PDB file of C-alpha atoms in Angstrom:
ATOM      1  CA  MET A   1      -0.015  -0.020  -0.001  1.00 45.00           C
ATOM      2  CA  THR A   2       1.385   3.438  -0.929  1.00 48.00           C
ATOM      3  CA  GLN A   3       1.145   6.405   1.357  1.00 53.00           C
ATOM      4  CA  ALA A   4      -0.790   9.352   0.034  1.00 68.00           C
ATOM      5  CA  THR A   5       1.141  12.616  -0.177  1.00 88.00           C
ATOM      6  CA  ALA A   6      -0.133  15.665   1.626  1.00 91.00           C
ATOM      7  CA  PRO A   7      -1.967  18.306  -0.410  1.00 95.00           C
ATOM      8  CA  VAL A   8       0.320  21.296  -1.282  1.00 97.00           C
ATOM      9  CA  ILE A   9      -0.948  24.787  -0.549  1.00 98.00           C
ATOM     10  CA  LEU A  10       0.848  27.928  -1.675  1.00 98.00           C
ATOM     11  CA  VAL A  11       0.312  30.831   0.781  1.00 98.00           C
ATOM     12  CA  VAL A  12       1.026  34.241  -0.749  1.00 97.00           C
ATOM     13  CA  ASP A  13       1.164  37.400   1.351  1.00 95.00           C
ATOM     14  CA  ASP A  14       3.595  40.225   1.840  1.00 94.00           C
ATOM     15  CA  ASP A  15       2.904  40.329   5.577  1.00 93.00           C
ATOM     16  CA  THR A  16       5.517  37.878   6.805  1.00 96.00           C
ATOM     17  CA  ASP A  17       3.845  37.290  10.211  1.00 96.00           C
ATOM     18  CA  LEU A  18       0.456  36.591   8.703  1.00 94.00           C
ATOM     19  CA  ARG A  19       1.868  34.431   5.949  1.00 96.00           C
ATOM     20  CA  ASP A  20       3.865  32.383   8.531  1.00 97.00           C
ATOM     21  CA  ALA A  21       0.834  32.028  10.817  1.00 97.00           C
ATOM     22  CA  ILE A  22      -1.392  30.791   8.019  1.00 96.00           C
ATOM     23  CA  GLY A  23       1.329  28.406   6.872  1.00 97.00           C
ATOM     24  CA  PHE A  24       1.825  27.130  10.402  1.00 98.00           C
ATOM     25  CA  ASP A  25      -1.862  26.372  10.748  1.00 97.00           C
ATOM     26  CA  PHE A  26      -2.033  24.499   7.454  1.00 97.00           C
ATOM     27  CA  ARG A  27       1.050  22.461   8.293  1.00 97.00           C
ATOM     28  CA  ARG A  28      -0.596  21.447  11.597  1.00 97.00           C
ATOM     29  CA  ARG A  29      -3.537  20.221   9.540  1.00 96.00           C
ATOM     30  CA  GLY A  30      -1.296  18.012   7.405  1.00 95.00           C
ATOM     31  CA  PHE A  31      -0.719  20.195   4.335  1.00 96.00           C
ATOM     32  CA  THR A  32       2.618  20.694   2.660  1.00 97.00           C
ATOM     33  CA  VAL A  33       2.996  24.489   2.652  1.00 98.00           C
ATOM     34  CA  LEU A  34       4.929  26.708   0.260  1.00 98.00           C
ATOM     35  CA  LEU A  35       5.281  30.424   1.062  1.00 98.00           C
ATOM     36  CA  ALA A  36       5.706  33.468  -1.206  1.00 97.00           C
ATOM     37  CA  GLY A  37       5.842  37.184  -0.473  1.00 96.00           C
ATOM     38  CA  ASP A  38       4.153  38.364  -3.674  1.00 94.00           C
ATOM     39  CA  GLY A  39       2.624  37.301  -6.986  1.00 94.00           C
ATOM     40  CA  ILE A  40       5.963  37.189  -8.830  1.00 96.00           C
ATOM     41  CA  GLU A  41       7.577  34.897  -6.263  1.00 96.00           C
ATOM     42  CA  ALA A  42       4.389  32.766  -6.177  1.00 97.00           C
ATOM     43  CA  TYR A  43       4.349  32.388  -9.961  1.00 96.00           C
ATOM     44  CA  GLU A  44       7.998  31.248  -9.961  1.00 96.00           C
ATOM     45  CA  LEU A  45       7.098  28.556  -7.395  1.00 96.00           C
ATOM     46  CA  LEU A  46       4.065  27.492  -9.485  1.00 96.00           C
ATOM     47  CA  SER A  47       6.320  27.136 -12.530  1.00 93.00           C
ATOM     48  CA  SER A  48       8.644  24.729 -10.718  1.00 95.00           C
ATOM     49  CA  ARG A  49       6.546  22.912  -8.089  1.00 94.00           C
ATOM     50  CA  HIS A  50       3.292  20.984  -7.940  1.00 94.00           C
ATOM     51  CA  VAL A  51       0.631  22.987  -6.033  1.00 96.00           C
ATOM     52  CA  ASP A  52      -2.915  21.878  -5.278  1.00 97.00           C
ATOM     53  CA  VAL A  53      -4.332  25.236  -4.217  1.00 97.00           C
ATOM     54  CA  VAL A  54      -3.225  28.867  -3.925  1.00 97.00           C
ATOM     55  CA  LEU A  55      -4.273  31.082  -1.060  1.00 97.00           C
ATOM     56  CA  THR A  56      -3.285  34.681  -1.788  1.00 94.00           C
ATOM     57  CA  ASP A  57      -3.753  38.177  -0.487  1.00 90.00           C
ATOM     58  CA  ILE A  58      -5.140  40.704  -2.940  1.00 87.00           C
ATOM     59  CA  ARG A  59      -2.854  43.662  -2.177  1.00 86.00           C
ATOM     60  CA  MET A  60       0.891  43.193  -2.396  1.00 88.00           C
ATOM     61  CA  PRO A  61       3.818  45.123  -3.804  1.00 88.00           C
ATOM     62  CA  ARG A  62       5.410  44.036  -7.080  1.00 89.00           C
ATOM     63  CA  SER A  63       2.460  41.813  -8.110  1.00 89.00           C
ATOM     64  CA  THR A  64      -1.047  41.606  -6.613  1.00 87.00           C
ATOM     65  CA  GLY A  65      -3.203  38.525  -5.999  1.00 88.00           C
ATOM     66  CA  ILE A  66      -5.375  39.521  -9.006  1.00 88.00           C
ATOM     67  CA  GLU A  67      -2.308  39.745 -11.248  1.00 92.00           C
ATOM     68  CA  LEU A  68      -1.259  36.291 -10.012  1.00 93.00           C
ATOM     69  CA  LEU A  69      -4.701  34.911 -10.677  1.00 91.00           C
ATOM     70  CA  ASP A  70      -4.669  36.388 -14.204  1.00 92.00           C
ATOM     71  CA  ARG A  71      -1.218  34.821 -14.863  1.00 93.00           C
ATOM     72  CA  ILE A  72      -2.366  31.466 -13.620  1.00 94.00           C
ATOM     73  CA  ARG A  73      -5.500  31.571 -15.811  1.00 92.00           C
ATOM     74  CA  ALA A  74      -3.546  32.784 -18.877  1.00 94.00           C
ATOM     75  CA  SER A  75      -1.030  29.903 -18.455  1.00 93.00           C
ATOM     76  CA  LYS A  76      -3.949  27.421 -18.443  1.00 89.00           C
ATOM     77  CA  MET A  77      -2.875  26.034 -15.091  1.00 89.00           C
ATOM     78  CA  ARG A  78      -5.870  24.306 -13.434  1.00 92.00           C
ATOM     79  CA  ILE A  79      -5.199  25.337  -9.833  1.00 94.00           C
ATOM     80  CA  PRO A  80      -7.917  26.647  -7.536  1.00 94.00           C
ATOM     81  CA  VAL A  81      -7.106  30.143  -6.245  1.00 93.00           C
ATOM     82  CA  VAL A  82      -8.589  31.598  -3.050  1.00 91.00           C
ATOM     83  CA  ILE A  83      -8.113  35.344  -2.689  1.00 87.00           C
ATOM     84  CA  PHE A  84      -8.447  36.963   0.754  1.00 82.00           C
ATOM     85  CA  ILE A  85      -8.696  40.597   1.589  1.00 73.00           C
ATOM     86  CA  THR A  86      -7.119  41.687   4.878  1.00 60.00           C
ATOM     87  CA  GLY A  87      -7.815  45.386   4.328  1.00 60.00           C
ATOM     88  CA  GLU A  88      -9.652  47.526   1.849  1.00 58.00           C
ATOM     89  CA  GLY A  89      -9.777  45.927  -1.581  1.00 57.00           C
ATOM     90  CA  ASP A  90      -9.661  47.375  -5.058  1.00 65.00           C
ATOM     91  CA  LEU A  91     -12.464  45.097  -6.324  1.00 65.00           C
ATOM     92  CA  THR A  92     -16.163  45.129  -5.683  1.00 62.00           C
ATOM     93  CA  GLN A  93     -17.711  41.859  -4.518  1.00 61.00           C
ATOM     94  CA  GLU A  94     -19.143  41.308  -7.986  1.00 71.00           C
ATOM     95  CA  GLU A  95     -15.782  41.886  -9.707  1.00 69.00           C
ATOM     96  CA  ALA A  96     -14.081  39.472  -7.374  1.00 65.00           C
ATOM     97  CA  TYR A  97     -16.719  36.821  -7.964  1.00 66.00           C
ATOM     98  CA  GLN A  98     -16.330  37.189 -11.776  1.00 70.00           C
ATOM     99  CA  LYS A  99     -12.567  36.584 -11.470  1.00 66.00           C
TER     100      LYS A  99
END
């Protein structure tokens, strides 16, 4: 019998403390966790590693969560993306839903 591998989650946030706390919690729940500080770093990880789901902040310097989502969709990667907003967002609820 082969052992199943843990799901891989990519946590993307420029707030190091928040990113580390979220990653810690997912590790405790059995996930393999990858961490990135912005959309550019996250996309580089996605290009080289298997990821089951992306959890990303919307507002980050260099590359936002929406820009990351757009790059993932344009590349035809079939990875679920969950975007969270920890402050005031640039999208309306309807715009976010359409993305």
